[in-house]
Short mmCIF file of C-alpha atoms in Angstrom, two decimals:
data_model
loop_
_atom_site.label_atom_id
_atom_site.label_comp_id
_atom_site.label_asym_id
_atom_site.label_seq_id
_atom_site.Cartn_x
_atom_site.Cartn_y
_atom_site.Cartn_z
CA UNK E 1 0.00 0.00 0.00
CA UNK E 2 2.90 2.48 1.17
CA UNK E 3 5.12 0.78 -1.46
CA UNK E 4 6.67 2.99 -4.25
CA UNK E 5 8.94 2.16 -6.74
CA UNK E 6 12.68 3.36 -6.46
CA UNK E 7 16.12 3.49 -8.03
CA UNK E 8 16.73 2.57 -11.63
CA UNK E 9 15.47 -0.64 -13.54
CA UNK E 10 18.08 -3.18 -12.89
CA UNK E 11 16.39 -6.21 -14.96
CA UNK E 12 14.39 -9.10 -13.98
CA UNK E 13 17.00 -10.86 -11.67
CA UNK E 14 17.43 -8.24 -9.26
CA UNK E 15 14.25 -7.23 -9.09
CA UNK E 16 13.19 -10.69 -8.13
CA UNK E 17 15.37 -10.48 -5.40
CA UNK E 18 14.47 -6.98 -4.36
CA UNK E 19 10.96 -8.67 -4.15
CA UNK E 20 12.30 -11.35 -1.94
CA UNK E 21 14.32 -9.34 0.29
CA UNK E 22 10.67 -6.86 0.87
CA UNK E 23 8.45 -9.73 1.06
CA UNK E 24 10.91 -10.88 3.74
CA UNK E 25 11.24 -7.98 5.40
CA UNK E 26 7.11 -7.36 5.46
CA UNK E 27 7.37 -11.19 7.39
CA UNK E 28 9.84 -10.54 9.90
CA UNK E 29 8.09 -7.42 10.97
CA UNK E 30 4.41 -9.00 11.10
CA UNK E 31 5.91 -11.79 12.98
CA UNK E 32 7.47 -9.68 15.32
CA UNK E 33 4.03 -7.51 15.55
CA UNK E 34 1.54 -10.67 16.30
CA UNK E 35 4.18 -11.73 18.89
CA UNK E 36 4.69 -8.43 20.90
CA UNK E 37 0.86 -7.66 20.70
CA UNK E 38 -0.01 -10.76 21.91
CA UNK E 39 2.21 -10.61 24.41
CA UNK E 40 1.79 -7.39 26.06
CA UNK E 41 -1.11 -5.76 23.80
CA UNK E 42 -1.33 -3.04 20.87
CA UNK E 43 -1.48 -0.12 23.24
CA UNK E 44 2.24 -0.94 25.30
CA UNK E 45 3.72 -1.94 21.68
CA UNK E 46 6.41 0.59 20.13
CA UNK E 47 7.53 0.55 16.91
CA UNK E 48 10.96 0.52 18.54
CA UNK E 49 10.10 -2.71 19.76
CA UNK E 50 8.89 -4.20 16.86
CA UNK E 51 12.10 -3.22 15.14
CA UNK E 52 14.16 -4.86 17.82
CA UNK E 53 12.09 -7.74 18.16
CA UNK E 54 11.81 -8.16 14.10
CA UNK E 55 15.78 -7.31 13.40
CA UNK E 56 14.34 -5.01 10.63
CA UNK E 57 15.24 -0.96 11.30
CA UNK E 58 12.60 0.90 12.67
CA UNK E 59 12.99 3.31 9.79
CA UNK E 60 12.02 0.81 7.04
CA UNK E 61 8.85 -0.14 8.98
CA UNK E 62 6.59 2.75 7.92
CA UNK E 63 7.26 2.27 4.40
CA UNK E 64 6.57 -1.41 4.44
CA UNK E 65 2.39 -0.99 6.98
CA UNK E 66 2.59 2.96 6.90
CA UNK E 67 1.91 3.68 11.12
CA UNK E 68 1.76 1.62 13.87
CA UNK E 69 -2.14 1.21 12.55
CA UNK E 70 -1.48 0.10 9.18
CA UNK E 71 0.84 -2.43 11.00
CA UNK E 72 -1.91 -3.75 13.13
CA UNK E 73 -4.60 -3.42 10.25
CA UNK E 74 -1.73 -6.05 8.22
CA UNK E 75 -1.26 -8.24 11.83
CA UNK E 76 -5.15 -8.81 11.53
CA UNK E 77 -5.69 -9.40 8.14
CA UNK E 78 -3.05 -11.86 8.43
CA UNK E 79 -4.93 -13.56 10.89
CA UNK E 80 -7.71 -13.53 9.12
CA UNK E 81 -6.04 -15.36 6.12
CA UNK E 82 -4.55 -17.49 7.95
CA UNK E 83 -7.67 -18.43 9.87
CA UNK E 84 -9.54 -19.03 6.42
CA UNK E 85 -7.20 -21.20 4.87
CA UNK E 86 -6.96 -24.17 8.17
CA UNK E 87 -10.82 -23.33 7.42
CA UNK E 88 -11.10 -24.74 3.99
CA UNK E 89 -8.15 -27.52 4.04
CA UNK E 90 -10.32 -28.83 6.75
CA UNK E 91 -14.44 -28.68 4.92
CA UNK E 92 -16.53 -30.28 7.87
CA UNK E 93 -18.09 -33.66 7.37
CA UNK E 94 -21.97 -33.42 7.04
CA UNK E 95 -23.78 -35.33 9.01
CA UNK E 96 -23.11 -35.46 12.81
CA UNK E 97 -19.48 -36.79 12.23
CA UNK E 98 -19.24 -32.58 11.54
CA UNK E 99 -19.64 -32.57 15.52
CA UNK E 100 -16.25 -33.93 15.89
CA UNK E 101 -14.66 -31.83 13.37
CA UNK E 102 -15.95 -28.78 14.39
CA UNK E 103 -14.35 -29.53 17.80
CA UNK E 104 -10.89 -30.43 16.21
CA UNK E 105 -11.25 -27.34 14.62
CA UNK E 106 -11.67 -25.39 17.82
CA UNK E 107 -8.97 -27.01 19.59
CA UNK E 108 -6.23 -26.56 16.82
CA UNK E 109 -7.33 -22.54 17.35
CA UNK E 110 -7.32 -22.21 20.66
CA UNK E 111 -3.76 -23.99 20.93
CA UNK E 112 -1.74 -21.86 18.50
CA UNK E 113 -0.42 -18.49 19.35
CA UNK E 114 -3.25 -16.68 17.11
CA UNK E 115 -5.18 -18.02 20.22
CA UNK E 116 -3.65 -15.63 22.56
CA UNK E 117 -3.05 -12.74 19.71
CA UNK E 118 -7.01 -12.39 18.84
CA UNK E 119 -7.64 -12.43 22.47
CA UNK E 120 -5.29 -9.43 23.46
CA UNK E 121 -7.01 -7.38 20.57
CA UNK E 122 -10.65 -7.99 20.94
CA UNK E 123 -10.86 -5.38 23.70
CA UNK E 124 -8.98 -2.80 21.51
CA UNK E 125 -11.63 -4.30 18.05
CA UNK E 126 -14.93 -3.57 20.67
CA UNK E 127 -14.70 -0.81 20.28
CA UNK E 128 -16.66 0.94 17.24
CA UNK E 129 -14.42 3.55 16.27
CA UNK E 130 -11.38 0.76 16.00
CA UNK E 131 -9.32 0.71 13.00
CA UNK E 132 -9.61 -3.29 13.25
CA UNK E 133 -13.38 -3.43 14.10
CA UNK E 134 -14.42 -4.52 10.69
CA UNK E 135 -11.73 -7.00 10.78
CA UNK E 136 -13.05 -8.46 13.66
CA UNK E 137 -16.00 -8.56 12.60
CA UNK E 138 -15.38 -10.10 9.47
CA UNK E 139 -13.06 -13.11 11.34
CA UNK E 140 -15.96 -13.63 13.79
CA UNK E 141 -18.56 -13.39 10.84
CA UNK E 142 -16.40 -15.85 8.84
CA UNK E 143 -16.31 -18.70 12.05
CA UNK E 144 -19.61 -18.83 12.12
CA UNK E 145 -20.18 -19.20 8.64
CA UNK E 146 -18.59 -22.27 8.70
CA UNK E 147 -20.46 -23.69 12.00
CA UNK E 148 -23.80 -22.60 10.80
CA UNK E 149 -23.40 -23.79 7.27
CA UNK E 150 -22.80 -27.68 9.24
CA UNK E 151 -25.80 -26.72 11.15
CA UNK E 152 -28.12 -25.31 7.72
CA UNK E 153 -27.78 -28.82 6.12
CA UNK E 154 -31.00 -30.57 6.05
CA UNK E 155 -29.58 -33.88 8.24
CA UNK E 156 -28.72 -31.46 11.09
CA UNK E 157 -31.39 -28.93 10.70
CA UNK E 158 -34.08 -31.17 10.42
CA UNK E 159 -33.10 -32.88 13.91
CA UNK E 160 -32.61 -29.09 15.58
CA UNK E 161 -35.27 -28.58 18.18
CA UNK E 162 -37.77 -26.45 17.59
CA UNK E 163 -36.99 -22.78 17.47
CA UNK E 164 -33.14 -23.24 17.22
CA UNK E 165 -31.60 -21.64 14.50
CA UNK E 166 -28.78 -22.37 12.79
CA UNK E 167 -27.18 -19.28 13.33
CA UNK E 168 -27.84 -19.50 17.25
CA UNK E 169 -25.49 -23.00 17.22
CA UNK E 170 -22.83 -20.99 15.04
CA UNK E 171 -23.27 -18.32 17.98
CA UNK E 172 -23.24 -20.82 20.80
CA UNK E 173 -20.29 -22.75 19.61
CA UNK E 174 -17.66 -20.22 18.65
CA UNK E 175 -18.96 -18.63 22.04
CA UNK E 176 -17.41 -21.67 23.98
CA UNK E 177 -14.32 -21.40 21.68
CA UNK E 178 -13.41 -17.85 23.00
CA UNK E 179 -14.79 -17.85 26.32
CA UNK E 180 -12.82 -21.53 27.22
CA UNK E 181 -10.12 -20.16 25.78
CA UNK E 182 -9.92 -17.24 27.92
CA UNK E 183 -10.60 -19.33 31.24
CA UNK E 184 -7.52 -21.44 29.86
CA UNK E 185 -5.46 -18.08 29.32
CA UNK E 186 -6.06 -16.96 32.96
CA UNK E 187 -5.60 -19.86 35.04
CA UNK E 188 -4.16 -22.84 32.71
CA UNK E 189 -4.06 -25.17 36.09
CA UNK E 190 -7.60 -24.84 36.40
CA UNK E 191 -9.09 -25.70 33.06
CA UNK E 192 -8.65 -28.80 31.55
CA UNK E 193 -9.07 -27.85 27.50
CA UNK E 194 -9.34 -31.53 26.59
CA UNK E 195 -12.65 -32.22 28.87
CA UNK E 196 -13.96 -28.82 27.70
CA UNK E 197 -14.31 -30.04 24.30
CA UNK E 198 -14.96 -33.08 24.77
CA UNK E 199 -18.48 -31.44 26.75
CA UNK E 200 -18.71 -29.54 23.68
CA UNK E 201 -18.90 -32.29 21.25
CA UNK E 202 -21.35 -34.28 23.60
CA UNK E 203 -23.30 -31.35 23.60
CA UNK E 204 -23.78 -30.55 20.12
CA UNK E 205 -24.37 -34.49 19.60
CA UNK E 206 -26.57 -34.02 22.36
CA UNK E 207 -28.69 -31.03 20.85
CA UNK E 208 -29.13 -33.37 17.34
CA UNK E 209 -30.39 -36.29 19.70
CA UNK E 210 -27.04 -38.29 19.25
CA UNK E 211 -26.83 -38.87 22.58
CA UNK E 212 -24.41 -41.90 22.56
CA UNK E 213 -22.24 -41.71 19.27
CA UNK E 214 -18.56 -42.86 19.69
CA UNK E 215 -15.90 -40.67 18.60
CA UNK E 216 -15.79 -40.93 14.50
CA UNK E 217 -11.97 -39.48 13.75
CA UNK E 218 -11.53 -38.10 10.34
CA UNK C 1 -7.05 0.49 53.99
CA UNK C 2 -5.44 3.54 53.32
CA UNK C 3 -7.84 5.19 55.77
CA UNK C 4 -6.71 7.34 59.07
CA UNK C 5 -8.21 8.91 61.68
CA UNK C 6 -7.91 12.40 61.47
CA UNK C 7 -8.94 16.19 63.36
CA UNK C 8 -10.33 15.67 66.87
CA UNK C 9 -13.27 13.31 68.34
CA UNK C 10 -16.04 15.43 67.86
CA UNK C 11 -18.64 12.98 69.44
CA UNK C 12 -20.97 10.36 67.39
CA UNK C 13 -23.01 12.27 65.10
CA UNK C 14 -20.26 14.33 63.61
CA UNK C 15 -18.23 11.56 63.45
CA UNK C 16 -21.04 9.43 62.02
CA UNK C 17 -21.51 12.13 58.92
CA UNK C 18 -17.84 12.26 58.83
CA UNK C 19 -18.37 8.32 57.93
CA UNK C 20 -21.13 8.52 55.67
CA UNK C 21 -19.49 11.45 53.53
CA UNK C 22 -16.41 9.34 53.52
CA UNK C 23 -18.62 6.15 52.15
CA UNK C 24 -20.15 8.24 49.29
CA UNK C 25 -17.00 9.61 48.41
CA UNK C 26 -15.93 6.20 47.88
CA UNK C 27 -18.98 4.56 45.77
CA UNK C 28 -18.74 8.03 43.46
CA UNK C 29 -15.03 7.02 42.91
CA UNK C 30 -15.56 3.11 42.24
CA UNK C 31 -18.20 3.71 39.93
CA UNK C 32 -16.86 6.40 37.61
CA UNK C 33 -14.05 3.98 37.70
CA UNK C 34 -15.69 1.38 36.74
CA UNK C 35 -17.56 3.39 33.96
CA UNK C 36 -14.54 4.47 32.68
CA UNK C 37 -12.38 0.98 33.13
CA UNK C 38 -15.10 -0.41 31.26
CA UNK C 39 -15.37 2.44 28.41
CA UNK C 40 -11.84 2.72 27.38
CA UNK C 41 -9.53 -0.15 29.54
CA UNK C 42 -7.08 0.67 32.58
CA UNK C 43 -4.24 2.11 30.93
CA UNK C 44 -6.12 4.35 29.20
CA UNK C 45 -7.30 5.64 32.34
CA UNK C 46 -6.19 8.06 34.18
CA UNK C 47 -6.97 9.37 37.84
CA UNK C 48 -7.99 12.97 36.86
CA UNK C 49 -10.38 10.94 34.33
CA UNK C 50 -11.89 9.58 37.61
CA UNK C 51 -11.97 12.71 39.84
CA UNK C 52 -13.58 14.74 36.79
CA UNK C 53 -16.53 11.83 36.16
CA UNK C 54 -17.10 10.92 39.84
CA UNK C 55 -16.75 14.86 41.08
CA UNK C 56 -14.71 14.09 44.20
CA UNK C 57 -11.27 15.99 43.69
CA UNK C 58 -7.90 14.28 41.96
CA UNK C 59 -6.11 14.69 45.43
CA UNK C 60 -8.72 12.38 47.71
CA UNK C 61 -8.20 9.53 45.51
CA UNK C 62 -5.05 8.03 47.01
CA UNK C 63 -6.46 8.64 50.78
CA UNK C 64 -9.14 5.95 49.57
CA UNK C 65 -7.40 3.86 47.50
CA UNK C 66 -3.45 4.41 47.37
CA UNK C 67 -2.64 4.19 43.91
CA UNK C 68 -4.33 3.60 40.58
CA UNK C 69 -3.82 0.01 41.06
CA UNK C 70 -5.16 -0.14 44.73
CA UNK C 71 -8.21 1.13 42.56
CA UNK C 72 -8.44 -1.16 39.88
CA UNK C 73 -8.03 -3.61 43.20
CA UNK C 74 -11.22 -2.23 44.36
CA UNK C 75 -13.09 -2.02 41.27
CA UNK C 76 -12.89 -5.75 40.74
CA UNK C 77 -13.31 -6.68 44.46
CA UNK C 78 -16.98 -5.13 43.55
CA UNK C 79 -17.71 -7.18 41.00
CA UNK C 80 -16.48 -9.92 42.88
CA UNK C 81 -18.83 -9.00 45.68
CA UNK C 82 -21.52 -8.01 43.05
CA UNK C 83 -21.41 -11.16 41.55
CA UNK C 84 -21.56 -13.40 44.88
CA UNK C 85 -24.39 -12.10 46.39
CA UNK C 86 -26.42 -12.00 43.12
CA UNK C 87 -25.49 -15.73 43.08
CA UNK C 88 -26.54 -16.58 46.75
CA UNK C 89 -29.79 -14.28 45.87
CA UNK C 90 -30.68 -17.13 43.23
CA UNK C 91 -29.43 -20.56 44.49
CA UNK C 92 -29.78 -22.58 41.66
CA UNK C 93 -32.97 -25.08 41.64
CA UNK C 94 -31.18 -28.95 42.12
CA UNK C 95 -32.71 -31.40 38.87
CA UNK C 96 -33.08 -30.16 35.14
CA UNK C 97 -34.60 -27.02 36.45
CA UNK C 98 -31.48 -25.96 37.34
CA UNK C 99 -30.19 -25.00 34.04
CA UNK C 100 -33.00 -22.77 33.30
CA UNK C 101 -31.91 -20.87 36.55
CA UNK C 102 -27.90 -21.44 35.24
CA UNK C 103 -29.12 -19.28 32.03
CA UNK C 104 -30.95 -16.88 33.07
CA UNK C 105 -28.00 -15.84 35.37
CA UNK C 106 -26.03 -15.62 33.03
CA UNK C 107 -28.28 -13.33 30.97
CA UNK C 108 -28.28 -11.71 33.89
CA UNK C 109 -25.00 -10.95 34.28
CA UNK C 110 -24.31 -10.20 30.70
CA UNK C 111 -27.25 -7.45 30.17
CA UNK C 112 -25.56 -5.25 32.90
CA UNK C 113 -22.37 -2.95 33.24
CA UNK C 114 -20.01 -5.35 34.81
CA UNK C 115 -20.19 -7.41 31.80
CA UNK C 116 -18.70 -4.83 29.62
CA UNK C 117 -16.06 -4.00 32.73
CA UNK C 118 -14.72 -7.55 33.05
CA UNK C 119 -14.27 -7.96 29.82
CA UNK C 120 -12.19 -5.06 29.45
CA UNK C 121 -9.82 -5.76 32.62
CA UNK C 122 -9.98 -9.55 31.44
CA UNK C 123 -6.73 -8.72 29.28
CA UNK C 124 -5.31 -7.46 31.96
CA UNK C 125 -5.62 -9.58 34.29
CA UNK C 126 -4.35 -12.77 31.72
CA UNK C 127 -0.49 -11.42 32.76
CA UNK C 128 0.07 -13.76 35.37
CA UNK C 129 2.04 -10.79 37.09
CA UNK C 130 -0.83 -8.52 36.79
CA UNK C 131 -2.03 -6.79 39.84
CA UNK C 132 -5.68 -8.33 39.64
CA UNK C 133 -4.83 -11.83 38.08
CA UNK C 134 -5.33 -13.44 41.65
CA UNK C 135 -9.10 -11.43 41.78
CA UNK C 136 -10.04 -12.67 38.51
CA UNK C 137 -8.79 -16.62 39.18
CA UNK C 138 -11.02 -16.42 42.20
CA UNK C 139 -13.76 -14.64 40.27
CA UNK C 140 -14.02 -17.31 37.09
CA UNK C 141 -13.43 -19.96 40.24
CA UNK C 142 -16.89 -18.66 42.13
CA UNK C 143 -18.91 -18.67 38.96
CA UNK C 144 -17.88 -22.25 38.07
CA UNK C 145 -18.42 -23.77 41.34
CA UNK C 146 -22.14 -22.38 41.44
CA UNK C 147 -22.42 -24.65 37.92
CA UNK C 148 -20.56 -27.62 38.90
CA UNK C 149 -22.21 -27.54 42.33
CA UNK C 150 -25.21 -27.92 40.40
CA UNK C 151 -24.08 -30.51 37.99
CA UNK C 152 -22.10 -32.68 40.44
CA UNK C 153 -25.90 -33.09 42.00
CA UNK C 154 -27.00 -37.01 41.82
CA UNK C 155 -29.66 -36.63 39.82
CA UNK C 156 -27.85 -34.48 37.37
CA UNK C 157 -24.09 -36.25 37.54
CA UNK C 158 -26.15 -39.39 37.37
CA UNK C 159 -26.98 -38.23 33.88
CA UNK C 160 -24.15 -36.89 32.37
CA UNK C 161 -22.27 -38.67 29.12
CA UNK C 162 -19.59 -41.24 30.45
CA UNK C 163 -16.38 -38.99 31.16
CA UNK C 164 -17.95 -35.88 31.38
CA UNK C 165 -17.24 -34.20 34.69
CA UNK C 166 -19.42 -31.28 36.56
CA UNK C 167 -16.43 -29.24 36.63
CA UNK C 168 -15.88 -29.37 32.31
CA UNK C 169 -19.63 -28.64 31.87
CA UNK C 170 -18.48 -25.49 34.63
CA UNK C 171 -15.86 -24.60 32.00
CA UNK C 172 -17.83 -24.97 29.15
CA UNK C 173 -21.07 -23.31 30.26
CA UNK C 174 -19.18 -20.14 31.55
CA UNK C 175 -17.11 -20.50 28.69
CA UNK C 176 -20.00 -19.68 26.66
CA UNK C 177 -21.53 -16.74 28.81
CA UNK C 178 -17.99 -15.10 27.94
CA UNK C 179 -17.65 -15.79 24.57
CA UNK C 180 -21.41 -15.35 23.18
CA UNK C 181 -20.51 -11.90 25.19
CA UNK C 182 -17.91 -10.85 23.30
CA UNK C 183 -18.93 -11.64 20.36
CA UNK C 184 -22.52 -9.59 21.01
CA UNK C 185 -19.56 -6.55 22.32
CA UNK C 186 -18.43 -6.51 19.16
CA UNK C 187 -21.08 -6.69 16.60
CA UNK C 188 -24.58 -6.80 18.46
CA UNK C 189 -26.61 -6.52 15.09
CA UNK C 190 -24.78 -9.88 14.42
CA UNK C 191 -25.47 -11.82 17.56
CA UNK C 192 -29.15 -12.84 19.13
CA UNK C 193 -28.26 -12.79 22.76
CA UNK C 194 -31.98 -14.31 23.21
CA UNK C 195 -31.22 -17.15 20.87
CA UNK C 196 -27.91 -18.02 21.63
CA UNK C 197 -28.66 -18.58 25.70
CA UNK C 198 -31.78 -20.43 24.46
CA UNK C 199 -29.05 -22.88 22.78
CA UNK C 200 -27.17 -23.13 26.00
CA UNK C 201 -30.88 -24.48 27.87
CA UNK C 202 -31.42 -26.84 25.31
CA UNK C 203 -27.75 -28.17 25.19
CA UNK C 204 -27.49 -28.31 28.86
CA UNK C 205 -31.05 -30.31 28.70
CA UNK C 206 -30.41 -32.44 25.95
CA UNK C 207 -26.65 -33.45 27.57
CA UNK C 208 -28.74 -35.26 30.89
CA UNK C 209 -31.34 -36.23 28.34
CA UNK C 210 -34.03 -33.59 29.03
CA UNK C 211 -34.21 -33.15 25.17
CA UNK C 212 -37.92 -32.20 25.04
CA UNK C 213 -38.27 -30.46 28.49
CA UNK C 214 -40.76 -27.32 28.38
CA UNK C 215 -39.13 -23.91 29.83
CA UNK C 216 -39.99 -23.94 33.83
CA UNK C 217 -39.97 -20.60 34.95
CA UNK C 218 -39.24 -20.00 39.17
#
């Protein structure tokens, strides 16, 4: 976005490596970002940090994200992507086996640092006037797309009690996702994340009156 | 705590006023900080922000409360208190009842202020050296013992799934008062609050087998 063109046409070979040596660069700094504001949030973060953190100078890292916003704006759209594609290498299986993957789904999230990252900046995306609100929205939108499309298929719907909505489940479930993780996140001796899912899983089985279904891995 | 006697004895009724002034002092101070806590997080902040919304002066604030910590100390040691006696004003009905109760605490609790304020200090408090970490452990404790005190029942642990505990349906039911939360924070045009604690009933109901139970008001 900030990224002009400069010095003189050098031919395709060093140009390719100019490429590299940005696209690099723009890594090493977003790496550096998602760490530190996970870590110790968006507000305590300094530029000066990320550069020290990143080992890129501080000087290059406007012209790469712009300001510290721009940065953030990049650290959550990365997030985002990243978020989509475990999304669609893993399509849930219709049917109630979907339960299960749903779950598996949860539990890779909530065990990877993006975990921890989304966490520290959903105070800072509540509020409206947030440069990453509409990202947030957009990654919370986008999770329970994929629950509630599981939910919308006529083998699941059809079993729903009445007056449940597919939506609701999508709501319910990616509910449990954040708000287990964040019990995990304060006191990690406290919560056991295995038997939280596995309540999960029984529940949603539960809700579709599969009551007693053994665990179907993938 | 930070309180001394000061002046001369000037018999019960002056002293008594003396008291009471002192008291109110104190509430206006805890709530504008817990209006503004909850508006725009702790570090952001600051104790002339609380002297200018509460209307007692910037120089009392440390004779009540020592530092802006020792007030963020108090703010959640409200909730805390808030919370516990809303619980004991509601003891939980024992059987399947019980979760109706469990949810409509929850909405409860989720509808008003503190909601907002807890999730804004919950950030905070995730740094294991943070100055209300210990508040909030004991606070998430509290509200999953009233649950698993509930579930660990015979007549509901009786019914549970094979390897489900009380304490993981704790997790996972205030796991999902936090999480449908912040998700309604964020985007409320997005999120049925009504809807998505109706799941929660039915889940609860259909995990001991209650699948069809009618709503049972108190």
């Amino acid at each position: 976005m900030c990224r002009v063109t400069v010095g003189t046409q050098k031919g395709g070979a060093m140009s390719g490596l100019r490429d590299e040596r940005t696209r690099q660069s723009r890594e090493l700094i977003l790496s550096a970002a998602a760490e530190l504001f996970a870590e110790q949030g968006y507000q305590q973060t300094s530029l000066v940090d990320v550069a020290d953190r990143s080992g890129v100078s501080r000087g290059s890292i406007p012209w790469h994200f712009g300001d510290k916003q721009g940065l953030l704006t990049a650290v959550v759209e990365r997030v985002y992507e990243e978020a989509s594609s475990s999304r669609d290498a893993a399509p849930l299986r219709p049917g109630p086996e979907g339960a299960f993957d749903i779950v598996h789904m949860a539990t890779r999230v909530v065990r990877n640092q993006t975990a921890r990252l989304t966490l520290a900046l959903l105070i800072e995306a509540g509020k409206p006037d947030s440069p990453i609100h509409d990202s947030f929205v957009k990654l919370h939108d986008n999770f329970r797309a994929h629950v509630s499309e599981w939910a919308r298929r006529p083998e699941i719907a059809s079993r729903l009690p009445e007056g449940i909505s597919p939506d609701a489940v999508a709501v319910m479930v990616f509910g449990t996702v954040i708000g287990v993780n964040q019990q995990w996140n304060l006191s990690p001796d406290r919560v056991d994340l295995t038997e939280a899912y596995e309540v999960l899983t029984r529940m949603l089985l539960s809700l579709i009156g599969e009551r007693e279904m053994a665990p179907v891995p993938r």
